[in-house]
Coordinates of C-alpha atoms in Angstrom, one line a residue:
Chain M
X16 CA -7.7 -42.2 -8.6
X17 CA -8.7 -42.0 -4.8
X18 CA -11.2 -39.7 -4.1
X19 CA -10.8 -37.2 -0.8
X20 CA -13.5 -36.9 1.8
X21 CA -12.6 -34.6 5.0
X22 CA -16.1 -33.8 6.2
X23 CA -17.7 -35.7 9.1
X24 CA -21.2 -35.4 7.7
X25 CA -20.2 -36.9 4.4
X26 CA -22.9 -39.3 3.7
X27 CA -20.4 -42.2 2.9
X28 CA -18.5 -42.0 6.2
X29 CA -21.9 -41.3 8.0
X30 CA -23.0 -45.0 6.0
X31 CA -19.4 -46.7 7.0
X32 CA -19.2 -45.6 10.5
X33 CA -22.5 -47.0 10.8
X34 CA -21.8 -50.8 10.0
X35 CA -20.3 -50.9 13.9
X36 CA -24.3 -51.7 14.5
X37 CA -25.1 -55.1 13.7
X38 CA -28.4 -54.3 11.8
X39 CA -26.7 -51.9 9.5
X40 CA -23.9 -54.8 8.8
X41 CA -27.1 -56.6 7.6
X42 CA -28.7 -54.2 5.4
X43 CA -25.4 -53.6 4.2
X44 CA -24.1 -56.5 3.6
X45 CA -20.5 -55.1 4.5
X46 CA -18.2 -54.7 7.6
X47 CA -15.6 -52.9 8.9
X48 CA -11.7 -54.2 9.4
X49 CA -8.7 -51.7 10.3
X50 CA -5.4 -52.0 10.2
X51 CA -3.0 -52.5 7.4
X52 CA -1.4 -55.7 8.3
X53 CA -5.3 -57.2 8.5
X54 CA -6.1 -55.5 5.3
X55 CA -3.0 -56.8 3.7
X56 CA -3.7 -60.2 4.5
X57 CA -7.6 -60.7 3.5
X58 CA -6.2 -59.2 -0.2
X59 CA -3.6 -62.1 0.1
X60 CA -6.6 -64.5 0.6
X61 CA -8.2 -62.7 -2.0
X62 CA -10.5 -60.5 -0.3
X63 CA -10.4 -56.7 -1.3
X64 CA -12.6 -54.1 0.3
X65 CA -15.4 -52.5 -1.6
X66 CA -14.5 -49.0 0.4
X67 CA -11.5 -48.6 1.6
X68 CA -10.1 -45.9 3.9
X69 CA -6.6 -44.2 3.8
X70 CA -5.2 -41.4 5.8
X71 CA -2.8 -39.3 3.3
X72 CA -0.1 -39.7 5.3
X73 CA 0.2 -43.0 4.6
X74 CA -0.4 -43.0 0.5
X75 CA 3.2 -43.6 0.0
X76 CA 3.3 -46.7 1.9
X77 CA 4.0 -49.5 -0.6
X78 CA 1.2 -51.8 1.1
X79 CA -1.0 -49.3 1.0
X80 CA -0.4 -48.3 -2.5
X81 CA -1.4 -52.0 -3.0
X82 CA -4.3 -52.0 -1.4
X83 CA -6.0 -49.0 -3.1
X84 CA -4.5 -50.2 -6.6
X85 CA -6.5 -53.6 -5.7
X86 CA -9.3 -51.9 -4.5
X87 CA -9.7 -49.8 -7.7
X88 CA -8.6 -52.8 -9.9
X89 CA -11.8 -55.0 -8.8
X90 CA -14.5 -52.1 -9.0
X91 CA -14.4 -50.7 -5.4
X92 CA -13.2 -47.2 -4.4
X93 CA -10.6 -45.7 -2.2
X94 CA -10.7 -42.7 -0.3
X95 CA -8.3 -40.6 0.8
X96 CA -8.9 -38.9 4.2
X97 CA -8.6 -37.2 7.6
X98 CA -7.0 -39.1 10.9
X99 CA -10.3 -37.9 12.5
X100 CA -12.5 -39.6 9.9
X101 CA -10.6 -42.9 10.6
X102 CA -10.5 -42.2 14.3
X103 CA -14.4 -42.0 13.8
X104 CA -15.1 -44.8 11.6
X105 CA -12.9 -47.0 13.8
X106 CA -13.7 -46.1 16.9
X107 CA -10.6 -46.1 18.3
X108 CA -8.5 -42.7 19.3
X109 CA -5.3 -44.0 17.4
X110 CA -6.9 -45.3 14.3
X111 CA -5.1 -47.5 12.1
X112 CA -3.5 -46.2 8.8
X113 CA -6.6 -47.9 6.7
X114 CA -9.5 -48.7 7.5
X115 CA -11.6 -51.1 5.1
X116 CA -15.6 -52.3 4.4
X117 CA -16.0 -55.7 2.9
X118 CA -19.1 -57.7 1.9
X119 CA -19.6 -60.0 4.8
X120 CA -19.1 -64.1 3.5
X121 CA -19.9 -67.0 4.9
X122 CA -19.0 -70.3 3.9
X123 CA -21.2 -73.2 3.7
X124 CA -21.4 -77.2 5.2
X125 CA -20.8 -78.2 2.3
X126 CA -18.3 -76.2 0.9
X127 CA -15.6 -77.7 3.7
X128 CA -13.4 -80.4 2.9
X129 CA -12.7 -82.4 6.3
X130 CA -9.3 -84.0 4.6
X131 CA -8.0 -80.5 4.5
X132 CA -7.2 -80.3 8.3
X133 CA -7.3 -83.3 11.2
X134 CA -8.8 -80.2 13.6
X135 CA -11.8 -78.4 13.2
X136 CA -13.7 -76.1 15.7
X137 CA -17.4 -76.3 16.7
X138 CA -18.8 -73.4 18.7
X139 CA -22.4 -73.0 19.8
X140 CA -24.1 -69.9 21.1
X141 CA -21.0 -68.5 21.4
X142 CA -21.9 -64.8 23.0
X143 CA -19.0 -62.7 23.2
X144 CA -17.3 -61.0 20.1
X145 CA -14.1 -60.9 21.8
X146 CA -14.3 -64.8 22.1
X147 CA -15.6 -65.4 19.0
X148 CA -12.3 -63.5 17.7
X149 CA -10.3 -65.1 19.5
X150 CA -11.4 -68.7 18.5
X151 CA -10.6 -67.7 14.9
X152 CA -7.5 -66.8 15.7
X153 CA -6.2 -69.9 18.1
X154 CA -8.3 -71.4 14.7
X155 CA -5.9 -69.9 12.6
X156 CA -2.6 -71.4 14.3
X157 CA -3.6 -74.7 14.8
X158 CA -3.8 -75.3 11.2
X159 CA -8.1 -75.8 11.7
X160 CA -9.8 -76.6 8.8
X161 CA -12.3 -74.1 10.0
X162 CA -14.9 -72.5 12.7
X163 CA -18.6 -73.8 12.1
X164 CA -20.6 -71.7 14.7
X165 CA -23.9 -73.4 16.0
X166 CA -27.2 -71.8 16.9
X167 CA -27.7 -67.8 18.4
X168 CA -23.9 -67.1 18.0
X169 CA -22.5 -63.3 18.4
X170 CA -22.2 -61.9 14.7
X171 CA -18.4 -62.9 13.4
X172 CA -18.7 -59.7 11.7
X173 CA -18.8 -57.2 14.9
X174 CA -16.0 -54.8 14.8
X175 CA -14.8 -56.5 17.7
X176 CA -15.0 -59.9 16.8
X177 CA -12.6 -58.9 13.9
X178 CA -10.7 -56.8 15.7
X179 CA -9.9 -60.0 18.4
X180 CA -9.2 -62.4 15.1
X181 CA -6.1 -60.4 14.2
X182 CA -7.2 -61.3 10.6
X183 CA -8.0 -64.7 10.7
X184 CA -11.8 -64.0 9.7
X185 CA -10.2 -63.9 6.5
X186 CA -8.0 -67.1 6.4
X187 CA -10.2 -69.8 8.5
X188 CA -13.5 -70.7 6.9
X189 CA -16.4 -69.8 8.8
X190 CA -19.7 -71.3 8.5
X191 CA -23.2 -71.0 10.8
X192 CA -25.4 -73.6 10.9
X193 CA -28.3 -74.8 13.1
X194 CA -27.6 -77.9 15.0
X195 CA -30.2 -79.9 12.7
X196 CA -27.8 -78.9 10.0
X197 CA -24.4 -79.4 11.7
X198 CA -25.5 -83.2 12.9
X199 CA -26.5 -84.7 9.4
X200 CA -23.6 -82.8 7.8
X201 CA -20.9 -84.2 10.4
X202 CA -22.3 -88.0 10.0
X203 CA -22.1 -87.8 6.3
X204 CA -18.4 -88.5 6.4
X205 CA -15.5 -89.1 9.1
X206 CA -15.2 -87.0 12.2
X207 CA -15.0 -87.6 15.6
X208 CA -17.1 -85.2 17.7
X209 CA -15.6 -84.1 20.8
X210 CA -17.4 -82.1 23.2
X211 CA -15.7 -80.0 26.4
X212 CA -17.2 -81.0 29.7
X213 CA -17.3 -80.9 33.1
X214 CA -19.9 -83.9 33.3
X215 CA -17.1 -86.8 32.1
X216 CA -14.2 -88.9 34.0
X217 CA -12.6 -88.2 30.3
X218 CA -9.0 -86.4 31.3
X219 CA -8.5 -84.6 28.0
X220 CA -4.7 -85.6 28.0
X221 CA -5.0 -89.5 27.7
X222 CA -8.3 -89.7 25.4
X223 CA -8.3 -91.3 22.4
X224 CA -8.4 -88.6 19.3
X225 CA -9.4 -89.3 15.8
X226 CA -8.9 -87.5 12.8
X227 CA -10.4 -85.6 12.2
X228 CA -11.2 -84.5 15.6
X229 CA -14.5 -81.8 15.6
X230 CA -13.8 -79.9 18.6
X231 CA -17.1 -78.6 20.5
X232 CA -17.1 -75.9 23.2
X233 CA -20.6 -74.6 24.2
X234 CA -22.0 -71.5 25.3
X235 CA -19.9 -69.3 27.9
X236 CA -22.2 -69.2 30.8
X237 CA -23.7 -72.8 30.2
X238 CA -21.7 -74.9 28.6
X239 CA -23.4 -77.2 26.5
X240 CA -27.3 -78.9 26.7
X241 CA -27.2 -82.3 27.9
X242 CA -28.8 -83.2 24.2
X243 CA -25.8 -82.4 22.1
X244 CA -23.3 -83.7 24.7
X245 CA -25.1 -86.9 23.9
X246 CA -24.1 -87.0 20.7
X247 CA -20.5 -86.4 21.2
X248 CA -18.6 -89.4 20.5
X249 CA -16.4 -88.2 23.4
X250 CA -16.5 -85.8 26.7
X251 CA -13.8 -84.8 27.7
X252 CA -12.8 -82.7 30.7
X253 CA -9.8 -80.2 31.5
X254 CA -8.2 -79.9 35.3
X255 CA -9.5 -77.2 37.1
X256 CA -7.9 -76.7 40.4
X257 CA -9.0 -73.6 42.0
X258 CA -11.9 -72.2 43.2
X259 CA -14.0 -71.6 40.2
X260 CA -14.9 -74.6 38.0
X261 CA -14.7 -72.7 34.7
X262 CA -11.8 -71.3 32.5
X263 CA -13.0 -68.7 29.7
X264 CA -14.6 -70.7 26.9
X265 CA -11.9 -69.3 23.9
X266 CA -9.1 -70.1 26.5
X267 CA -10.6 -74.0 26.8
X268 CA -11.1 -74.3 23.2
X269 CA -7.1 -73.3 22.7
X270 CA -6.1 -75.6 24.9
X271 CA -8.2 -78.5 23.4
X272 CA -7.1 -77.8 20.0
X273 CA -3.2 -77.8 20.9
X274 CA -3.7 -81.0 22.7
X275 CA -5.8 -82.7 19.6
X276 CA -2.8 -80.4 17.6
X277 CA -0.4 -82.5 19.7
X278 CA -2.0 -85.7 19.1
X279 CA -2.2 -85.4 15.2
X280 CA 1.4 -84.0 15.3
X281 CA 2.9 -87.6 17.1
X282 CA 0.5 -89.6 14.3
X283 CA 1.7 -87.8 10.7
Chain R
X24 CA -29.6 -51.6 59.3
X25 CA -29.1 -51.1 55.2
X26 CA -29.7 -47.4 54.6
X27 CA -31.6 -46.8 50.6
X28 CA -30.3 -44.6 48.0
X29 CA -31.8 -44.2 45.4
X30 CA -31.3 -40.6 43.7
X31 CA -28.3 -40.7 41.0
X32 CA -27.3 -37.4 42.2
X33 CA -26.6 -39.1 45.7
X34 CA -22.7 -38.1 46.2
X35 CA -22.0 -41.7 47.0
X36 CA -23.4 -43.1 44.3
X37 CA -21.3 -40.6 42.2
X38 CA -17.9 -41.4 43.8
X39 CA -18.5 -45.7 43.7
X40 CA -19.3 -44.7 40.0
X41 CA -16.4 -42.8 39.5
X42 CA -14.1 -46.0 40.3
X43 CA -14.6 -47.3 36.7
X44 CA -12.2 -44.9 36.2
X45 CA -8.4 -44.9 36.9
X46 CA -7.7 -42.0 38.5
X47 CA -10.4 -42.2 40.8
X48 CA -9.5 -46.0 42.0
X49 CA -5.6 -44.5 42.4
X50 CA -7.0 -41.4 45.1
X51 CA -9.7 -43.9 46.9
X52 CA -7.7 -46.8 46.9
X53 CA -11.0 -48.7 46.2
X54 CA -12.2 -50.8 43.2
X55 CA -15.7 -52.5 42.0
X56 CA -16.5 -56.2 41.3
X57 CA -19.6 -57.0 40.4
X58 CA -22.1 -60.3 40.8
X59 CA -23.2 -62.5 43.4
X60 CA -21.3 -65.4 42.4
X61 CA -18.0 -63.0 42.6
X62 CA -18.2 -61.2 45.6
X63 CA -19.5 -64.6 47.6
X64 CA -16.1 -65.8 46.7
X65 CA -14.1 -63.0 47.6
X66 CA -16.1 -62.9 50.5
X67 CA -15.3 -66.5 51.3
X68 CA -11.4 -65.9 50.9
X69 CA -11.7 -63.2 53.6
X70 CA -12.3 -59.9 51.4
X71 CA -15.3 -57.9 51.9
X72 CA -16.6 -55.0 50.3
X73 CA -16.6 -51.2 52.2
X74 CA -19.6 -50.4 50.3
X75 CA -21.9 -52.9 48.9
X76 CA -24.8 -51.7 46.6
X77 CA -28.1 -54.3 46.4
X78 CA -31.7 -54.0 44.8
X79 CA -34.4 -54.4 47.3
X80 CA -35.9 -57.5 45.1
X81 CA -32.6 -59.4 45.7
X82 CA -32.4 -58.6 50.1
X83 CA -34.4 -61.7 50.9
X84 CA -31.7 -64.2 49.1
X85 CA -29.6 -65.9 51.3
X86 CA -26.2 -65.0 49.7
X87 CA -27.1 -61.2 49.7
X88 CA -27.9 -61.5 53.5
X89 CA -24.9 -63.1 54.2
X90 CA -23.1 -60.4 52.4
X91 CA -25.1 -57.9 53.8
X92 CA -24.2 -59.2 57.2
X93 CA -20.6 -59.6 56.6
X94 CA -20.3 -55.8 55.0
X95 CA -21.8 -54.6 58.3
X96 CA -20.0 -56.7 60.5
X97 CA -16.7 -55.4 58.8
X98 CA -17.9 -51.9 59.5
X99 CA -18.5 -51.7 56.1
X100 CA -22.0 -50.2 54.5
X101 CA -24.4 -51.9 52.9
X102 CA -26.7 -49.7 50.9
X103 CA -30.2 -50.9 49.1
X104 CA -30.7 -49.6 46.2
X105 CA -32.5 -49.8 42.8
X106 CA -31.9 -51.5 39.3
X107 CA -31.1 -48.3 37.8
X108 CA -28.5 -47.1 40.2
X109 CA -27.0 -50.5 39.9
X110 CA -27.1 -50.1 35.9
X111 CA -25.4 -46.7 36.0
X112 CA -22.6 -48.5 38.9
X113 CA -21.2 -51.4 36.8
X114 CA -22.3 -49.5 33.4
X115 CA -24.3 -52.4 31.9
X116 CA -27.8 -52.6 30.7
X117 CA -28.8 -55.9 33.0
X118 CA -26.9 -55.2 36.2
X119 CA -25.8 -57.8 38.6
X120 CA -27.9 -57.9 41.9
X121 CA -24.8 -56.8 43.9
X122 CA -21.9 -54.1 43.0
X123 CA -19.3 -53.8 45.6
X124 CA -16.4 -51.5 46.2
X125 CA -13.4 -52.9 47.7
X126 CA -10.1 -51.8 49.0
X127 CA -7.6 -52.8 46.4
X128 CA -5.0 -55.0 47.6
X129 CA -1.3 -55.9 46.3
X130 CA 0.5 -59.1 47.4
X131 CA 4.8 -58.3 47.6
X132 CA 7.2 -60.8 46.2
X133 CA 8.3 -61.3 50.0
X134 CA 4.9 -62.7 50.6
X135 CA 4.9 -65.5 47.9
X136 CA 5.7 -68.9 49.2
X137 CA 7.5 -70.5 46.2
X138 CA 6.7 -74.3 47.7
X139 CA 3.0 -73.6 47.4
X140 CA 2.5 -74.6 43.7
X141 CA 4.6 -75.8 40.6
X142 CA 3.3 -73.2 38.8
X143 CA 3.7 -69.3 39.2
X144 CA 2.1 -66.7 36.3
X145 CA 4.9 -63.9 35.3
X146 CA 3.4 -61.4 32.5
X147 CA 5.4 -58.8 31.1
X148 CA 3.6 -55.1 30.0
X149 CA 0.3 -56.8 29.7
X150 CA -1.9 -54.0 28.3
X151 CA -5.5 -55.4 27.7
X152 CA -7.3 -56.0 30.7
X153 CA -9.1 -58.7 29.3
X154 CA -6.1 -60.6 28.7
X155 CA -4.8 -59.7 32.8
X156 CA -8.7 -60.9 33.8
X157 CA -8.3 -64.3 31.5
X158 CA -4.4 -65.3 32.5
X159 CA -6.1 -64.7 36.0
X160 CA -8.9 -67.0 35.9
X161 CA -6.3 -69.7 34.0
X162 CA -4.0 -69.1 37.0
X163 CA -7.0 -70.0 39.5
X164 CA -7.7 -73.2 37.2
X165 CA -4.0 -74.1 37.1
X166 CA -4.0 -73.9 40.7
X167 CA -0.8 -71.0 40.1
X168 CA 0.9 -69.6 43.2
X169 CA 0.4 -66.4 42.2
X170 CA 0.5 -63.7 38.8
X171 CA 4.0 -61.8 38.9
X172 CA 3.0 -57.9 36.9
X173 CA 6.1 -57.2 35.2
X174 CA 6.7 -53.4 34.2
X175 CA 3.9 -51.1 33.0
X176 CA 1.2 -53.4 32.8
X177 CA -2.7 -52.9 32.7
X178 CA -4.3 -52.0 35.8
X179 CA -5.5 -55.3 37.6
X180 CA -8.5 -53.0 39.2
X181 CA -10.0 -51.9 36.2
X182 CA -13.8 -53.0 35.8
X183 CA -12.9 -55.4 32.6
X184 CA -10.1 -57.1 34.3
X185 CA -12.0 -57.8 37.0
X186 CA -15.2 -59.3 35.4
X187 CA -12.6 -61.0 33.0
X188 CA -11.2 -62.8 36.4
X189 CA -14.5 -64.3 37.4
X190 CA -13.8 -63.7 40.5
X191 CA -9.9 -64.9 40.2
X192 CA -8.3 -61.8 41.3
X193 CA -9.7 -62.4 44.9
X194 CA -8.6 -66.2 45.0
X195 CA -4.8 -65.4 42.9
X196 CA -1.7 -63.9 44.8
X197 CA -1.2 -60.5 42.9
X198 CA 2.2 -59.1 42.9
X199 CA 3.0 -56.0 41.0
X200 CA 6.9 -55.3 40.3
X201 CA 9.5 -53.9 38.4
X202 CA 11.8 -56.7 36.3
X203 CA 14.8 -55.5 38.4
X204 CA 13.0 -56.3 41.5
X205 CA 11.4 -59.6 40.4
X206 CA 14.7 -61.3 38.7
X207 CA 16.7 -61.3 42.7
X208 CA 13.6 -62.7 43.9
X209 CA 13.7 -64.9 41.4
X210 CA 17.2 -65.7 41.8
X211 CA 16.9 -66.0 45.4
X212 CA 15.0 -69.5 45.3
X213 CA 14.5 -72.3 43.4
X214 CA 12.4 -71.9 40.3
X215 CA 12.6 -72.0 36.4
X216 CA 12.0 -69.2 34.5
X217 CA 10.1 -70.0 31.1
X218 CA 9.4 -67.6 28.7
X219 CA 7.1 -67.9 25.3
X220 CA 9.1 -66.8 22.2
X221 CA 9.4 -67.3 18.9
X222 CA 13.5 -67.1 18.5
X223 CA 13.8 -70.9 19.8
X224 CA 14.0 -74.1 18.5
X225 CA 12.8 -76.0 21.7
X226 CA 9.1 -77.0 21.1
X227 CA 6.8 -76.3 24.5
X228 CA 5.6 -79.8 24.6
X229 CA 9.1 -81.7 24.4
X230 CA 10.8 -78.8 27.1
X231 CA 11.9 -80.4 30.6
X232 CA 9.9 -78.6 33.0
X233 CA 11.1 -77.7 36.7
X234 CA 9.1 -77.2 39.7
X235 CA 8.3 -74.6 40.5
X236 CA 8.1 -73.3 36.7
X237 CA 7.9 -69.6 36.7
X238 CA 6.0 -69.0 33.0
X239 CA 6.9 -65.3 31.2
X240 CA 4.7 -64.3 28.8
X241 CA 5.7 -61.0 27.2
X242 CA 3.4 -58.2 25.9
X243 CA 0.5 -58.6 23.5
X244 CA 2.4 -56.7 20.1
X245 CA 6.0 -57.0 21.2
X246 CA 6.5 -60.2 22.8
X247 CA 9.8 -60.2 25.6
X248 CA 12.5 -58.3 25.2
X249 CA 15.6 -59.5 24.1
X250 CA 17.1 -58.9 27.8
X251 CA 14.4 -60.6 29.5
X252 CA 14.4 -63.3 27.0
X253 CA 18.5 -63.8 27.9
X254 CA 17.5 -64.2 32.3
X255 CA 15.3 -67.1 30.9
X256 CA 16.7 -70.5 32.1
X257 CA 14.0 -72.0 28.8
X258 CA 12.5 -70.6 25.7
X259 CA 10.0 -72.3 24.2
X260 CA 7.5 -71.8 21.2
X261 CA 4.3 -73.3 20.3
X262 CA 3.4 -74.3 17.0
X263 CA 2.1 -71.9 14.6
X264 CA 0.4 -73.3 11.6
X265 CA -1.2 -70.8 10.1
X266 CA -0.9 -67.5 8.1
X267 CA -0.6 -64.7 11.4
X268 CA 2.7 -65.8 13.7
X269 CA 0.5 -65.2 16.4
X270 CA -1.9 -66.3 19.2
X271 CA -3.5 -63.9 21.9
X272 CA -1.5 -63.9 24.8
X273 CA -3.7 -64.8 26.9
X274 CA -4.5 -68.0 25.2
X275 CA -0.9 -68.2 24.6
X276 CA -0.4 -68.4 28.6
X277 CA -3.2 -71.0 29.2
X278 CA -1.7 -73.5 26.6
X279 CA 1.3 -73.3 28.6
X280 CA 0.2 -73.1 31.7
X281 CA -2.1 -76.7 31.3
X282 CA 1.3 -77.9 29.9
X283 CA 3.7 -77.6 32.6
X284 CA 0.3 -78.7 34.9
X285 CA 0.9 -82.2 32.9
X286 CA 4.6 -82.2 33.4
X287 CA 3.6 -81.5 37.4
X288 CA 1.0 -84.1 37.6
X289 CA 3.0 -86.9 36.0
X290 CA 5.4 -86.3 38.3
X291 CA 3.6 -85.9 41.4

């Protein structure tokens, strides 16, 4: 049976409402997602919150009768509350009907299969949640076999990198790794490592992609360091046209992995 | 001659701080943009802040002067200033070295010259201004006539939409209109309207583009609506792999956008 908390200084929703701060998502080992089609989707993939939050209102909803019966069924508790506790543990003013806390995962190097997927993403020092999010997501409908994220990257657990992901922190594997990691890993089997560039003749339309394709896009402000371009087995560059020789890095990385998308597509 | 504020109680420090707010922009008819990178750009496409805030260590730089000149010779102000007041301005920690506050600026429909480009930006209730700021900067990369605001969409001023933009909102034609007074416009010319759906068949990177394409993206949760989707002269979708029938729209624009850029370029 759900529990009911209504008071703000409940120590539980003091504890939840805290893990929007990336050292208490440490220590905690949990984060926050919201929303019940987000929710409903990381159970399909198996993952179940450890604390999950339901405004009454919504405890008839058949989804979310199936989320707290999951929650309870693998050992974690669901409570029943106020629109103002989940307007304060999400943040937002119009929270979403549930709002959950799950132990953060990652996956490791070695736990991806590279036959699963010709496309795979590479981000390094990746700064911005909302990016980060949104790579996951693009990830996600490409059919990529997942996001490993190089060096100082934002935290893929930030409320608003999950938020931007639309849910697909919970379906595309996600591992970090230093670049000493990544390089040894990557050479261990086939891939082709393509980095985005401006410093290349390479139009990215009519190169030459193999499966599977890594796909690299580097930092937002800098793009990527001269010594891991040069071990890209291929630069490529995008048209830019106008006045600013950039595009936003999640927006370059989309339209990379629909072109590579494109090119596996005309192959199979 | 610059004059120096800085006391945070100085009223004009209060009402250029004011502008990150809607209202406020609405009444003064001004916005900020922030950066030197940013408002050297706008500055080189003829638009020049009425007040410009800079920190005394910055005056010396060349770019600063040169803005400082061209505020002043505008009969704008230019106003030296201190990290602090520039903090509390642009509401980040690590301010830029410049804020300025510019009259905000609308292209109308009448003023877009459909033979510039092959491709023209239509969004539809966009509603994150990240998303307006991102389709922007794509636009400026695409080398787009112009972005076409359909309905009640975001406000293009907002602080996020214009750091989004890079700098884009000063270099893209801006149009804001109503569907019933874009589609006679539309109608008026030559030009194919193209909108992202998911109720077609036709796959975006098989469709027969015309020049100029006129690309419709629709808003973020909804997507168009089914009587916009019916004044399309081409739906198209893009392949969704994955377990969310989704991409950000934003994303979803820029795939496109570098797509019909192909189609134009292998023609031209």
């Amino acid at each position: 049976m759900p529990r009911t908390i209504t008071a703000f200084s409940n120590p539980l929703v003091k504890r939840i409402q805290s893990l929007r701060d990336k050292r208490h998502r440490r220590e905690e080992g949990l984060f926050l997602a919201e929303g019940l089609r987000i929710l409903t989707e990381a159970r399909e993939t198996g993952r179940v919150p450890r604390y999950l939050f339901f405004a009454a209102p919504s405890a008839r909803h058949p989804l979310v009768s199936a989320l707290v019966d999951a929650v309870e069924g693998s050992g974690g508790e669901a409570i029943e509350t106020s629109e103002a506790i989940l307007s304060k543990l999400s943040g937002k003013d119009n929270p979403q009907a549930v709002v959950g806390a799950f132990d953060t995962f990652d996956s490791r190097l070695e736990d991806l299969d590279r036959t699963t997927s010709p496309i795979w993403l590479v981000a390094e020092r990746l700064r911005d949640p909302g990016n980060l999010g949104t790579i996951l997501r693009t990830g996600d409908a490409v059919g990529a076999g997942g996001l490993v994220l190089i060096g100082d990257s934002v935290d893929p657990f930030s409320t608003e990198a999950v938020r931007a992901s639309m849910g697909a922190l919970f379906t595309v594997p996600l591992v970090r790794a230093s670049w000493d990691q990544f390089l040894p890993w990557l050479r261990s089997g086939p891939g082709q490592l393509v980095g985005l560039s401006l410093r290349t003749d390479n139009h990215y339309r009519h190169a030459d992609y193999q499966t599977p394709t890594f796909l690299l896009t580097g930092n937002e402000a800098q793009g990527l360091p001269a010594e891991i371009e040069a071990e890209c087995d291929l630069l490529v560059k995008m048209p830019m046209l106008g006045k600013a020789d950039s595009l936003n890095a999640a927006v370059a990385t989309a339209v990379m992995a629909y072109e590579v998308l494109a090119h596996a597509q005309n192959r199979g």
